[in-house]
Tab-separated table of C-alpha atoms in Angstrom:
chain	number	residue	atom	x	y	z
A	25	MET	CA	136.504	88.950	99.240
A	26	PRO	CA	133.350	87.909	97.371
A	27	LEU	CA	130.241	89.857	98.269
A	28	MET	CA	128.296	86.804	99.421
A	29	THR	CA	131.091	85.734	101.774
A	30	THR	CA	131.399	89.251	103.142
A	31	ILE	CA	127.692	89.508	103.868
A	32	ALA	CA	127.531	86.086	105.507
A	33	GLY	CA	130.512	86.869	107.669
A	34	GLN	CA	129.178	90.220	108.815
A	35	LEU	CA	125.513	89.342	109.295
A	36	PRO	CA	125.602	88.813	113.080
A	37	ASN	CA	127.330	92.187	113.573
A	38	THR	CA	124.546	94.584	114.609
A	39	MET	CA	126.229	97.841	113.687
A	40	VAL	CA	127.328	96.646	110.264
A	41	ARG	CA	123.866	95.305	109.535
A	42	ARG	CA	122.279	98.596	110.505
A	43	ASP	CA	124.687	100.557	108.329
A	44	PHE	CA	124.012	98.178	105.484
A	45	LEU	CA	120.260	98.749	105.716
A	46	ARG	CA	120.364	102.493	106.274
A	47	ILE	CA	118.372	103.801	103.349
A	48	GLY	CA	116.245	106.508	104.847
A	49	GLY	CA	114.090	104.970	107.583
A	50	TRP	CA	113.836	101.648	105.786
A	51	SER	CA	113.155	99.672	108.957
A	52	ALA	CA	110.076	101.786	109.672
A	53	LEU	CA	108.851	101.347	106.122
A	54	THR	CA	109.421	97.604	106.226
A	55	ALA	CA	107.443	97.307	109.446
A	56	ALA	CA	104.575	99.326	108.013
A	57	PHE	CA	104.174	97.938	104.505
A	58	GLY	CA	103.915	94.479	103.174
A	59	ARG	CA	101.814	91.477	102.542
A	60	PHE	CA	100.623	89.098	105.142
A	61	GLY	CA	99.013	85.902	103.951
A	62	VAL	CA	96.028	84.694	105.974
A	63	ALA	CA	94.024	81.611	105.015
A	64	ARG	CA	90.607	82.734	103.796
A	65	ALA	CA	87.491	80.719	104.344
A	66	ASN	CA	84.658	80.620	101.826
A	67	ALA	CA	82.620	82.926	104.048
A	68	ALA	CA	85.367	85.540	103.923
A	69	ASP	CA	85.506	85.331	100.130
A	70	GLU	CA	81.767	85.831	99.944
A	71	ALA	CA	81.960	88.805	102.304
A	72	ARG	CA	84.590	90.406	100.095
A	73	ARG	CA	82.547	89.933	96.940
A	74	SER	CA	79.486	91.505	98.548
A	75	SER	CA	81.284	94.429	100.217
A	76	ARG	CA	79.988	97.928	99.651
A	77	ALA	CA	83.075	99.871	100.724
A	78	LYS	CA	86.445	99.700	99.002
A	79	SER	CA	87.962	102.155	101.472
A	80	CYS	CA	87.394	103.617	104.916
A	81	ILE	CA	88.207	107.068	106.290
A	82	LEU	CA	88.013	107.039	110.081
A	83	ILE	CA	88.085	110.517	111.647
A	84	TRP	CA	89.213	109.704	115.167
A	85	LEU	CA	88.380	112.377	117.778
A	86	ASP	CA	91.150	111.504	120.189
A	87	GLY	CA	90.457	112.238	123.846
A	88	GLY	CA	86.697	111.618	123.861
A	89	PRO	CA	84.303	114.124	122.252
A	90	SER	CA	81.356	115.408	124.261
A	91	HIS	CA	78.169	113.917	122.829
A	92	LEU	CA	76.148	116.549	124.710
A	93	ASP	CA	78.021	119.428	123.072
A	94	LEU	CA	78.062	117.941	119.562
A	95	PHE	CA	75.739	115.173	118.383
A	96	ASP	CA	73.239	114.718	121.211
A	97	PRO	CA	72.290	118.064	122.805
A	98	LYS	CA	69.727	118.237	125.603
A	99	PRO	CA	68.060	121.664	125.253
A	100	GLN	CA	65.363	120.852	127.821
A	101	ALA	CA	67.798	119.780	130.530
A	102	ALA	CA	69.168	121.932	133.342
A	103	VAL	CA	71.916	124.356	132.395
A	104	GLU	CA	74.630	122.280	134.074
A	105	VAL	CA	73.644	119.426	131.747
A	106	ARG	CA	72.949	121.224	128.488
A	107	GLY	CA	76.117	123.300	128.821
A	108	PRO	CA	77.020	126.607	127.180
A	109	PHE	CA	75.931	125.798	123.619
A	110	ALA	CA	72.510	126.103	122.035
A	111	SER	CA	70.953	123.398	119.888
A	112	ILE	CA	69.873	123.952	116.292
A	113	PRO	CA	67.430	122.108	114.015
A	114	THR	CA	68.715	119.827	111.282
A	115	ALA	CA	67.506	118.571	107.919
A	116	ILE	CA	65.807	115.719	109.828
A	117	PRO	CA	62.577	116.997	111.413
A	118	GLY	CA	62.704	116.798	115.187
A	119	VAL	CA	66.449	116.113	115.338
A	120	SER	CA	68.816	118.746	116.725
A	121	LEU	CA	72.573	119.150	116.829
A	122	SER	CA	74.836	121.569	118.661
A	123	GLU	CA	75.134	125.092	117.307
A	124	LEU	CA	78.805	124.220	116.751
A	125	LEU	CA	77.872	121.973	113.784
A	126	PRO	CA	75.747	124.103	111.415
A	127	ARG	CA	77.127	122.541	108.228
A	128	LEU	CA	76.497	119.024	109.436
A	129	ALA	CA	72.995	120.035	110.566
A	130	ARG	CA	72.153	121.137	107.019
A	131	ARG	CA	73.299	117.860	105.515
A	132	MET	CA	72.011	115.333	108.026
A	133	ASN	CA	70.281	113.550	105.142
A	134	ASP	CA	73.744	112.399	104.044
A	135	VAL	CA	74.728	110.812	107.350
A	136	SER	CA	73.578	108.280	109.924
A	137	LEU	CA	73.962	109.006	113.631
A	138	ILE	CA	74.052	106.506	116.502
A	139	ARG	CA	73.242	108.053	119.884
A	140	SER	CA	73.369	104.927	122.039
A	141	VAL	CA	76.893	103.496	121.832
A	142	THR	CA	77.847	102.201	125.269
A	143	SER	CA	81.049	100.953	126.892
A	144	PRO	CA	82.214	100.285	130.470
A	145	LEU	CA	85.729	101.600	129.787
A	146	GLY	CA	86.376	105.244	130.676
A	147	GLU	CA	90.177	105.276	130.477
A	148	HIS	CA	91.746	106.556	127.256
A	149	ASN	CA	93.886	103.544	126.338
A	150	PHE	CA	91.259	100.975	127.300
A	151	GLY	CA	88.417	102.858	125.629
A	152	THR	CA	90.431	103.377	122.464
A	153	HIS	CA	91.362	99.703	122.291
A	154	TYR	CA	87.714	98.673	122.639
A	155	LEU	CA	86.390	101.145	120.052
A	156	LEU	CA	89.082	100.458	117.449
A	157	THR	CA	89.159	96.663	117.807
A	158	GLY	CA	85.735	95.588	119.063
A	159	TYR	CA	87.488	93.695	121.878
A	160	LYS	CA	87.866	94.725	125.501
A	161	PRO	CA	91.567	94.956	126.354
A	162	SER	CA	93.306	91.860	127.663
A	163	PRO	CA	96.659	91.761	129.488
A	164	ALA	CA	97.499	88.646	127.477
A	165	LEU	CA	96.878	89.952	123.970
A	166	GLU	CA	96.672	93.174	121.992
A	167	TYR	CA	93.990	92.876	119.345
A	168	PRO	CA	94.430	94.455	115.905
A	169	THR	CA	92.515	97.621	115.045
A	170	PHE	CA	90.223	97.953	112.037
A	171	GLY	CA	93.091	99.256	109.932
A	172	GLY	CA	95.409	96.437	110.975
A	173	VAL	CA	92.857	93.796	109.990
A	174	VAL	CA	92.210	95.535	106.675
A	175	ALA	CA	95.968	95.659	106.007
A	176	ALA	CA	96.251	91.942	106.709
A	177	GLU	CA	93.137	90.837	104.834
A	178	ARG	CA	93.094	93.090	101.799
A	179	GLU	CA	95.114	92.174	98.750
A	180	SER	CA	96.345	95.168	96.821
A	181	SER	CA	98.583	95.791	93.853
A	182	GLN	CA	98.892	99.459	94.819
A	183	VAL	CA	102.179	100.925	95.988
A	184	LEU	CA	100.445	102.828	98.796
A	185	PRO	CA	100.318	101.200	102.229
A	186	ARG	CA	97.027	99.566	103.125
A	187	PHE	CA	96.775	101.281	106.538
A	188	ILE	CA	97.767	104.957	106.735
A	189	ALA	CA	97.504	107.291	109.762
A	190	VAL	CA	97.381	111.047	109.213
A	191	PRO	CA	99.322	112.661	110.757
A	192	SER	CA	100.166	109.833	113.190
A	193	PHE	CA	98.732	106.816	114.990
A	194	ARG	CA	99.353	108.154	118.477
A	195	VAL	CA	95.820	107.560	119.760
A	196	GLY	CA	94.446	106.924	123.237
A	197	GLY	CA	97.724	107.664	124.979
A	198	GLY	CA	99.926	106.080	122.343
A	199	ARG	CA	100.071	102.521	123.659
A	200	LEU	CA	98.312	100.814	120.748
A	201	SER	CA	100.477	99.450	117.966
A	202	GLY	CA	97.573	99.301	115.510
A	203	HIS	CA	98.355	95.798	114.290
A	204	GLY	CA	98.144	94.006	117.645
A	205	PHE	CA	99.104	90.340	117.357
A	206	LEU	CA	99.357	90.561	113.564
A	207	PRO	CA	102.799	90.914	111.948
A	208	ALA	CA	104.426	94.326	111.703
A	209	SER	CA	103.520	94.384	108.017
A	210	ALA	CA	99.939	95.196	109.135
A	211	ALA	CA	101.041	98.185	111.233
A	212	PRO	CA	99.900	101.710	110.352
A	213	PHE	CA	102.136	103.974	108.311
A	214	SER	CA	102.155	107.400	109.979
A	215	VAL	CA	102.849	110.198	107.529
A	216	GLY	CA	104.774	111.963	110.286
A	217	GLY	CA	104.105	115.588	109.376
A	218	ASP	CA	101.124	117.896	109.813
A	219	PRO	CA	99.358	118.522	106.476
A	220	GLY	CA	98.066	121.796	107.916
A	221	ARG	CA	101.590	123.254	107.949
A	222	SER	CA	103.273	124.800	104.954
A	223	GLU	CA	106.443	122.735	105.467
A	224	PHE	CA	104.518	119.447	105.451
A	225	ARG	CA	106.376	116.486	104.033
A	226	VAL	CA	105.936	112.751	104.489
A	227	ARG	CA	108.657	111.021	106.443
A	228	ASP	CA	110.686	108.281	104.758
A	229	LEU	CA	109.187	109.006	101.350
A	230	ASP	CA	112.304	110.672	99.963
A	231	TYR	CA	115.799	109.266	99.614
A	232	TYR	CA	118.104	109.526	102.575
A	233	PRO	CA	120.540	112.464	102.145
A	234	GLY	CA	123.440	111.345	99.977
A	235	LEU	CA	121.483	108.576	98.270
A	236	ASP	CA	120.157	108.631	94.751
A	237	ARG	CA	118.241	106.013	92.792
A	238	ASP	CA	121.371	104.305	91.443
A	239	ARG	CA	122.811	103.832	94.920
A	240	LEU	CA	119.426	102.663	96.152
A	241	GLU	CA	119.309	100.106	93.330
A	242	ARG	CA	122.701	98.776	94.368
A	243	ARG	CA	121.639	98.495	97.985
A	244	LYS	CA	118.490	96.745	96.910
A	245	GLY	CA	120.648	94.211	95.079
A	246	TYR	CA	122.708	93.672	98.205
A	247	LEU	CA	119.548	93.140	100.208
A	248	GLN	CA	118.279	90.583	97.710
A	249	GLN	CA	121.520	88.663	98.045
A	250	LEU	CA	121.239	88.911	101.802
A	251	ASP	CA	117.735	87.516	101.592
A	252	ARG	CA	118.924	84.521	99.555
A	253	LEU	CA	121.334	83.736	102.361
A	254	ALA	CA	118.601	83.930	104.983
A	255	ARG	CA	117.664	80.253	104.925
A	256	GLN	CA	121.277	79.272	105.521
A	257	VAL	CA	122.145	81.705	108.289
A	258	GLU	CA	118.843	82.638	109.944
A	259	SER	CA	118.997	80.061	112.739
A	260	ALA	CA	122.545	80.897	113.786
A	261	ALA	CA	122.078	84.613	113.282
A	262	ILE	CA	118.934	84.738	115.390
A	263	GLY	CA	120.809	82.935	118.128
A	264	ASN	CA	123.511	85.610	118.020
A	265	ALA	CA	120.931	88.363	117.854
A	266	THR	CA	119.094	86.985	120.870
A	267	ARG	CA	122.318	87.017	122.868
A	268	SER	CA	122.964	90.600	121.782
A	269	GLY	CA	119.368	91.698	122.394
A	270	ASP	CA	118.798	92.516	118.708
A	271	GLU	CA	116.467	89.770	117.531
A	272	ARG	CA	113.762	92.292	116.533
A	273	ASP	CA	116.113	94.216	114.217
A	274	LEU	CA	117.304	91.017	112.573
A	275	SER	CA	113.809	89.734	111.892
A	276	GLN	CA	113.021	92.985	110.117
A	277	ALA	CA	116.304	92.937	108.222
A	278	LEU	CA	115.423	89.552	106.809
A	279	ASN	CA	111.851	90.585	106.014
A	280	PRO	CA	111.117	89.922	102.320
A	281	GLU	CA	108.681	92.856	102.338
A	282	MET	CA	111.691	95.127	101.917
A	283	GLU	CA	110.734	94.945	98.251
A	284	GLN	CA	107.510	96.858	98.852
A	285	ALA	CA	109.330	99.474	100.905
A	286	TYR	CA	111.684	99.926	97.983
A	287	ARG	CA	108.756	100.307	95.582
A	288	LEU	CA	107.258	103.067	97.728
A	289	ALA	CA	110.530	104.965	98.057
A	290	THR	CA	111.028	104.910	94.290
A	291	SER	CA	107.412	105.380	93.180
A	292	THR	CA	106.437	108.640	91.513
A	293	GLU	CA	102.792	107.638	91.864
A	294	ALA	CA	103.109	107.258	95.633
A	295	LYS	CA	104.834	110.616	95.995
A	296	LEU	CA	102.087	112.308	93.982
A	297	ALA	CA	99.406	110.913	96.286
A	298	PHE	CA	100.807	112.930	99.200
A	299	ARG	CA	101.265	116.195	97.280
A	300	LEU	CA	98.611	118.449	98.783
A	301	GLU	CA	100.137	121.380	96.939
A	302	ASP	CA	98.711	119.922	93.729
A	303	GLU	CA	95.185	120.619	94.957
A	304	PRO	CA	93.530	123.832	93.672
A	305	SER	CA	93.515	126.615	96.258
A	306	HIS	CA	89.703	126.720	96.409
A	307	VAL	CA	89.627	123.015	97.331
A	308	ARG	CA	92.164	123.471	100.105
A	309	GLN	CA	90.248	126.474	101.390
A	310	ALA	CA	86.997	124.506	101.425
A	311	TYR	CA	88.510	122.062	103.913
A	312	GLY	CA	89.794	124.861	106.127
A	313	GLY	CA	93.295	125.764	107.169
A	314	ARG	CA	93.308	123.799	110.405
A	315	SER	CA	95.095	120.471	110.652
A	316	VAL	CA	91.951	118.304	110.615
A	317	GLY	CA	90.782	119.868	107.345
A	318	GLN	CA	94.018	119.282	105.484
A	319	CYS	CA	94.282	115.775	106.976
A	320	CYS	CA	90.819	114.985	105.603
A	321	LEU	CA	91.833	116.349	102.205
A	322	LEU	CA	94.897	114.108	102.216
A	323	ALA	CA	92.677	111.176	103.190
A	324	ARG	CA	90.500	111.861	100.159
A	325	ARG	CA	93.571	111.887	97.901
A	326	LEU	CA	94.659	108.551	99.349
A	327	VAL	CA	91.342	106.704	99.017
A	328	GLU	CA	91.008	108.166	95.538
A	329	ARG	CA	94.176	106.223	94.798
A	330	GLN	CA	92.710	103.087	96.392
A	331	ALA	CA	94.284	103.208	99.841
A	332	PRO	CA	92.004	100.816	101.782
A	333	PHE	CA	92.113	102.407	105.250
A	334	VAL	CA	93.032	105.924	106.360
A	335	LEU	CA	92.788	107.099	109.961
A	336	VAL	CA	92.645	110.875	110.469
A	337	ASN	CA	93.814	111.514	114.015
A	338	HIS	CA	92.139	114.709	115.295
A	339	ALA	CA	93.622	115.204	118.761
A	340	GLY	CA	92.634	117.487	121.646
A	341	TRP	CA	89.131	116.315	122.598
A	342	ASP	CA	89.953	115.575	126.258
A	343	THR	CA	88.103	118.702	127.380
A	344	HIS	CA	88.196	118.567	131.185
A	345	ASP	CA	88.368	122.359	131.381
A	346	ASP	CA	87.490	125.515	129.440
A	347	ALA	CA	85.343	123.567	126.997
A	348	TYR	CA	83.717	126.703	125.606
A	349	THR	CA	87.010	128.096	124.292
A	350	ARG	CA	88.459	124.782	123.211
A	351	LEU	CA	85.360	123.507	121.454
A	352	LYS	CA	84.139	126.750	119.895
A	353	GLU	CA	86.620	129.620	119.723
A	354	GLY	CA	89.938	127.793	119.598
A	355	TYR	CA	91.588	130.646	121.444
A	356	THR	CA	90.266	133.458	123.590
A	357	GLY	CA	88.863	136.357	121.599
A	358	ALA	CA	88.721	134.602	118.222
A	359	LYS	CA	86.477	136.608	115.876
A	360	ILE	CA	85.858	133.554	113.702
A	361	PRO	CA	85.480	130.299	115.671
A	362	VAL	CA	88.305	127.876	114.877
A	363	GLY	CA	87.940	125.514	117.804
A	364	LEU	CA	87.724	121.769	117.643
A	365	ALA	CA	84.057	121.586	116.626
A	366	PRO	CA	83.914	124.279	113.886
A	367	SER	CA	87.110	122.883	112.353
A	368	LEU	CA	85.620	119.379	112.328
A	369	ASP	CA	82.331	120.689	110.925
A	370	GLN	CA	84.058	122.389	107.989
A	371	ALA	CA	86.384	119.473	107.289
A	372	LEU	CA	83.615	116.859	107.340
A	373	ASP	CA	81.342	118.990	105.174
A	374	ALA	CA	84.080	119.478	102.563
A	375	LEU	CA	85.060	115.802	102.651
A	376	LEU	CA	81.515	114.598	102.023
A	377	ASP	CA	81.040	117.132	99.211
A	378	ASP	CA	84.329	116.109	97.657
A	379	LEU	CA	83.570	112.390	97.820
A	380	ILE	CA	80.113	112.925	96.331
A	381	GLN	CA	81.413	115.069	93.475
A	382	ARG	CA	84.069	112.487	92.631
A	383	GLY	CA	81.656	109.562	92.795
A	384	LEU	CA	83.525	108.028	95.732
A	385	LEU	CA	81.084	108.232	98.627
A	386	ASP	CA	79.175	105.054	97.797
A	387	GLU	CA	82.407	103.054	97.925
A	388	THR	CA	83.962	104.877	100.896
A	389	LEU	CA	82.922	104.379	104.516
A	390	VAL	CA	83.337	107.580	106.546
A	391	LEU	CA	83.299	107.214	110.335
A	392	VAL	CA	83.525	109.899	113.042
A	393	MET	CA	84.063	108.752	116.627
A	394	GLY	CA	86.235	108.813	119.740
A	395	GLU	CA	86.859	106.501	122.673
A	396	PHE	CA	83.924	107.678	124.843
A	397	GLY	CA	81.698	110.670	125.608
A	398	ARG	CA	81.747	113.246	128.402
A	399	THR	CA	79.942	113.550	131.718
A	400	PRO	CA	76.295	114.671	131.765
A	401	LYS	CA	77.130	117.585	134.071
A	402	LEU	CA	79.740	120.288	133.654
A	403	ASN	CA	82.524	120.222	136.215
A	404	THR	CA	83.838	123.209	138.193
A	405	GLN	CA	86.480	123.934	135.531
A	406	GLY	CA	83.900	124.500	132.809
A	407	GLY	CA	84.539	121.152	131.145
A	408	ARG	CA	83.295	117.581	131.242
A	409	ASP	CA	85.049	114.421	132.370
A	410	HIS	CA	85.184	110.903	130.867
A	411	TRP	CA	81.838	109.183	130.324
A	412	PRO	CA	81.701	105.878	128.409
A	413	ARG	CA	78.198	104.847	129.469
A	414	VAL	CA	76.601	106.446	126.412
A	415	PHE	CA	77.980	108.446	123.475
A	416	SER	CA	77.581	108.989	119.733
A	417	VAL	CA	79.120	107.729	116.486
A	418	LEU	CA	78.497	109.173	113.027
A	419	ALA	CA	78.810	107.435	109.653
A	420	ALA	CA	78.281	108.185	105.978
A	421	GLY	CA	78.888	106.531	102.627
A	422	ALA	CA	79.243	102.825	101.794
A	423	GLY	CA	75.554	102.662	100.919
A	424	ILE	CA	74.461	103.535	104.487
A	425	PRO	CA	71.050	105.251	104.286
A	426	GLY	CA	71.365	108.853	105.419
A	427	GLY	CA	68.906	110.896	107.409
A	428	GLN	CA	68.565	108.459	110.284
A	429	VAL	CA	69.238	108.498	114.010
A	430	ILE	CA	69.737	105.087	115.622
A	431	GLY	CA	69.162	104.602	119.340
A	432	ALA	CA	68.781	107.307	121.967
A	433	SER	CA	70.214	108.406	125.279
A	434	ASP	CA	68.104	109.396	128.249
A	435	ALA	CA	67.014	112.942	129.146
A	436	THR	CA	70.422	113.902	130.557
A	437	GLY	CA	72.684	111.940	128.212
A	438	GLU	CA	73.699	109.642	131.037
A	439	ASN	CA	72.594	106.198	129.826
A	440	PRO	CA	71.180	104.564	126.707
A	441	ARG	CA	67.402	104.959	126.676
A	442	GLU	CA	66.882	102.603	123.775
A	443	ARG	CA	68.882	100.355	121.460
A	444	PRO	CA	72.246	100.097	123.237
A	445	ILE	CA	75.046	99.364	120.753
A	446	THR	CA	78.430	98.053	121.872
A	447	PRO	CA	81.827	98.681	120.293
A	448	SER	CA	81.781	95.006	119.300
A	449	ASP	CA	78.546	95.604	117.365
A	450	LEU	CA	80.140	98.601	115.705
A	451	ALA	CA	83.221	96.560	114.755
A	452	ALA	CA	81.099	93.762	113.255
A	453	THR	CA	79.333	96.414	111.170
A	454	VAL	CA	82.527	98.055	109.943
A	455	TYR	CA	84.033	94.727	108.892
A	456	THR	CA	80.844	93.687	107.131
A	457	LEU	CA	80.699	96.935	105.156
A	458	LEU	CA	84.350	96.510	104.174
A	459	GLY	CA	83.760	92.965	102.924
A	460	ILE	CA	85.592	91.237	105.762
A	461	ASP	CA	83.779	88.371	107.463
A	462	PRO	CA	83.610	89.216	111.203
A	463	ALA	CA	83.627	85.482	112.003
A	464	HIS	CA	86.835	84.859	110.073
A	465	THR	CA	89.714	83.516	112.163
A	466	LEU	CA	93.145	85.107	112.388
A	467	HIS	CA	96.127	83.545	114.159
A	468	THR	CA	98.616	84.896	116.661
A	469	ASN	CA	102.314	84.300	116.065
A	470	ASP	CA	102.150	81.197	118.259
A	471	GLY	CA	99.245	79.777	116.259
A	472	ARG	CA	96.372	80.687	118.562
A	473	PRO	CA	93.131	81.208	116.590
A	474	VAL	CA	91.284	84.486	117.212
A	475	ARG	CA	88.086	85.552	115.504
A	476	ILE	CA	88.125	88.994	113.909
A	477	ASN	CA	85.009	89.798	115.923
A	478	ALA	CA	83.855	87.676	118.845
A	479	ASP	CA	80.285	88.603	119.687
A	480	GLY	CA	79.152	91.679	117.775
A	481	THR	CA	75.913	91.965	115.826
A	482	PRO	CA	76.052	94.155	112.690
A	483	ILE	CA	73.801	97.223	112.845
A	484	ARG	CA	70.935	96.282	110.572
A	485	GLU	CA	70.203	99.818	109.370
A	486	TRP	CA	73.743	100.104	108.032
A	487	VAL	CA	74.244	96.686	106.449
A	488	SER	CA	70.789	95.685	105.177
């Protein structure tokens, strides 16, 4: 029987279709990579031409980092407020940081710190949605995150995905898709493994066992023939798929972006981008052996190869108890502190040095933030609980003037004292720096227009 007839006859059969497409996690790759055309207004074109940042590295402190124990210490407050950590001076006269961040304190002239970000949302999923999208959550619509918008708006000839999460995009409880109402082609690609482990490897980057390039080429040819049939059979096939509950699989099977997934799976250049073992040992040591350090090193390798958006997911910051051990020591009795804060301090210091030495910092936006801060007073378990009313965000690169602190919290870190900045303001700033017009309109799959940013005002110190 001719190939075309065979394919057409078997298309509605779910199991056959899945077997036909089984080329090493191809469905996941197809969902993550691809082009999505969005009409661009003149304002958006102008924003792109005037952008300062080609790439963004977002170090996401998942769980909600304590502003009082990191970026906004209160040494004059009562002990139950200031907590167990001392404050230390920084390169900016009169500005202190926690003793847990000595490297960052020495290089404060390279970064800009906001101490007055404020949100009403103190639940992980809601807070994460607001911080990563600039929109408060709605039961009717999931908004796309920064990376999802970048993936949809940025044109790229690179093989690498436009939105990459290291090691995964499981943030804020794992309910966010990353691309929201945008097509699956704008979804994040999670590398899947932990770069801090010796056995690290990227999922779906290698051929499925038993496949080689020749067999992959043949399957690609079959898929191209299948795609040519799509216009003839799509309507009937989707009807069958709906009845069998498999409409989602079919829509991905017919996705023309399979071509880009193929390019990634067969690209030597893409594979090299993820090869941390190619880095000199002294570079890897500079970032530290903990996961966040090696994730930041991988992020540098990716933006060096023009990946537009990389999210480094540093989990574990939901410190309701035993904050001293978790933030500083890492484990009880550690002779050298390897907790959350020292590991972040080393990783961020090495990343900034690396970007400067390679001439990449001016064209790379580096952000450090989580979904909210922690309570002004310690609880009875030696930790702090959720506190969105005021917290801190740090940025560097992309032409942002360093050595500045924007806004302030009050004497106990409970409320903004001056210059409150909302997550919507932060989002408008990020998009502006990345050359994406915050007022540009996207569309949901049913044609509803939605502005990239509804009501934010870009932070003047960062964008002027």
